[in-house]
Coordinates of C-alpha atoms in Angstrom, one line a residue:
M1 CA 0.0 0.0 0.0
K2 CA 1.3 3.4 -0.9
S3 CA 1.8 5.8 2.0
K4 CA -1.0 8.2 0.8
E5 CA -3.4 5.4 -0.1
K6 CA -6.4 4.9 2.2
P7 CA -6.6 1.5 3.8
R8 CA -8.8 -1.2 2.3
P9 CA -10.4 -3.9 4.4
T10 CA -10.0 -7.6 3.8
F11 CA -13.2 -9.6 3.1
E12 CA -13.0 -11.0 6.6
Q13 CA -13.0 -7.4 8.0
F14 CA -15.9 -6.4 5.6
F15 CA -17.9 -9.4 6.7
A16 CA -17.3 -8.8 10.4
Q17 CA -18.3 -5.2 10.1
C18 CA -21.5 -6.2 8.3
A19 CA -22.3 -8.8 10.9
D20 CA -21.6 -6.3 13.7
S21 CA -23.3 -3.2 12.3
F22 CA -26.3 -5.0 11.0
A23 CA -26.8 -7.4 13.9
F24 CA -30.0 -5.5 14.8
L25 CA -31.7 -7.0 11.7
S26 CA -32.1 -10.2 13.7
E27 CA -34.7 -8.4 15.8
F28 CA -36.8 -8.2 12.6
G29 CA -36.3 -11.8 11.6
F30 CA -33.5 -11.3 9.2
E31 CA -30.7 -13.9 8.9
P32 CA -27.6 -14.1 6.8
A33 CA -28.4 -15.2 3.2
P34 CA -26.2 -16.9 0.6
L35 CA -25.0 -15.2 -2.5
P36 CA -27.4 -15.7 -5.5
Q37 CA -26.5 -18.2 -8.2
R38 CA -25.9 -15.9 -11.2
E39 CA -23.2 -16.0 -13.8
F40 CA -21.8 -12.6 -12.8
I41 CA -21.8 -11.8 -9.0
N42 CA -19.7 -9.6 -6.9
E43 CA -18.6 -11.9 -4.2
F44 CA -17.6 -9.0 -1.9
Q45 CA -21.0 -8.7 -0.5
V46 CA -23.0 -9.7 2.6
R47 CA -26.8 -10.3 2.3
F48 CA -29.5 -10.6 5.0
T49 CA -33.1 -11.7 4.4
N50 CA -36.4 -12.3 6.1
G51 CA -37.6 -14.3 3.2
K52 CA -39.4 -11.4 1.6
L53 CA -36.8 -8.6 1.5
F54 CA -33.0 -8.6 1.3
V55 CA -30.7 -6.0 2.8
I56 CA -27.5 -6.2 0.7
N57 CA -24.1 -4.6 1.4
E58 CA -21.8 -4.8 -1.6
G59 CA -18.1 -3.8 -1.6
I60 CA -17.3 -1.6 -4.6
N61 CA -14.5 0.5 -6.0
W62 CA -11.8 -2.1 -5.1
G63 CA -12.4 -1.8 -1.4
Y64 CA -12.9 2.0 -1.2
G65 CA -16.7 2.1 -1.2
T66 CA -20.0 0.3 -0.5
D67 CA -23.4 0.1 -2.0
T68 CA -26.2 -0.7 0.3
Y69 CA -29.6 -1.6 -1.2
F70 CA -32.8 -3.5 -0.7
E71 CA -34.0 -6.2 -3.0
D72 CA -37.3 -8.1 -3.1
S73 CA -37.7 -11.8 -3.9
A74 CA -38.3 -10.9 -7.6
G75 CA -34.9 -9.2 -7.8
V76 CA -36.1 -5.5 -7.8
R77 CA -33.5 -3.4 -6.2
V78 CA -33.7 0.0 -4.6
P79 CA -30.7 1.9 -3.1
L80 CA -30.8 2.8 0.5
V81 CA -30.3 6.5 -0.3
L82 CA -33.9 6.7 -1.6
F83 CA -35.2 5.9 1.9
V84 CA -33.1 8.5 3.7
P85 CA -34.6 12.0 3.8
R86 CA -32.6 14.4 1.6
D87 CA -31.7 16.7 4.5
Q88 CA -30.3 13.7 6.4
R89 CA -28.1 12.2 3.7
K90 CA -24.9 14.1 4.6
V91 CA -22.9 12.2 7.2
H92 CA -21.9 14.2 10.2
A93 CA -19.7 11.6 11.8
D94 CA -16.0 10.8 11.3
P95 CA -14.4 7.5 10.8
L96 CA -12.6 5.9 13.7
H97 CA -8.8 6.4 13.7
G98 CA -7.3 4.2 11.0
E99 CA -10.8 2.9 9.9
P100 CA -11.0 2.1 6.2
P101 CA -13.6 4.3 4.5
Q102 CA -15.5 1.2 3.3
L103 CA -16.0 0.0 6.9
F104 CA -17.1 3.5 8.0
E105 CA -19.7 3.5 5.1
L106 CA -21.0 0.2 6.4
R107 CA -21.5 1.6 9.9
T108 CA -23.2 4.6 8.5
A109 CA -25.5 2.5 6.2
A110 CA -26.5 0.4 9.2
Q111 CA -27.4 3.5 11.2
Q112 CA -29.5 4.8 8.2
V113 CA -31.3 1.5 7.9
S114 CA -32.2 1.4 11.6
E115 CA -33.3 5.0 11.6
H116 CA -35.2 5.3 8.3
C117 CA -36.3 1.8 7.2
V118 CA -38.1 0.2 10.1
D119 CA -41.3 -0.1 8.1
L120 CA -39.5 -2.2 5.5
L121 CA -37.8 -4.3 8.1
R122 CA -41.3 -5.0 9.7
G123 CA -42.6 -6.2 6.3
D124 CA -44.4 -3.1 5.0
M125 CA -43.3 -3.1 1.4
K126 CA -45.5 -0.1 0.2
R127 CA -42.6 2.4 0.4
F128 CA -40.2 -0.1 -1.2
Y129 CA -42.4 -0.3 -4.3
D130 CA -43.0 3.4 -4.3
R131 CA -39.3 4.0 -4.3
A132 CA -38.7 1.2 -6.8
A133 CA -41.0 3.0 -9.3
E134 CA -39.1 6.3 -8.6
W135 CA -35.8 4.6 -9.1
K136 CA -37.0 3.1 -12.4
R137 CA -38.2 6.5 -13.5
M138 CA -34.8 8.1 -12.5
T139 CA -32.6 5.5 -14.2
G140 CA -34.9 4.7 -17.2
R141 CA -34.5 1.0 -16.7
E142 CA -35.8 -1.9 -14.7
R143 CA -33.5 -2.7 -11.8
S144 CA -34.3 -6.5 -11.7
H145 CA -31.6 -9.1 -12.4
Q146 CA -34.4 -11.5 -13.4
K147 CA -35.5 -9.2 -16.2
R148 CA -32.0 -8.8 -17.6
V149 CA -31.3 -12.5 -18.3
L150 CA -29.8 -12.8 -21.8
P151 CA -31.3 -15.3 -24.2

């Protein structure tokens, strides 16, 4: 690692941070879930499910970022940011000393899920499908892996 390069976590550290930060999901019936069986899959991810909804944390940018999103059983995805009120999206905390940015992002995402997504965690999917429609409108495409299967 170059001296000015930010630290990147190992998969074990990423997994441990997900397990620790998202431990509260068990209170809502969520359990760790296996990776889906698809041809192309980012293996640097940790998934939790209650059988109806997945909470997915994916390591991106070669260890420098994360993507946290929700996915229903049909594969429709909605990013966490759409559930956080606009005026609360800016993070006002600092990483712990020496903490890799990716792990800090996981802790922040867990806090946002616990503060802004309790309805989803309890099984109320109305807001999920409202946000999914908005995400589709914003991106101009369906966000479902099942609908993108090539012939």
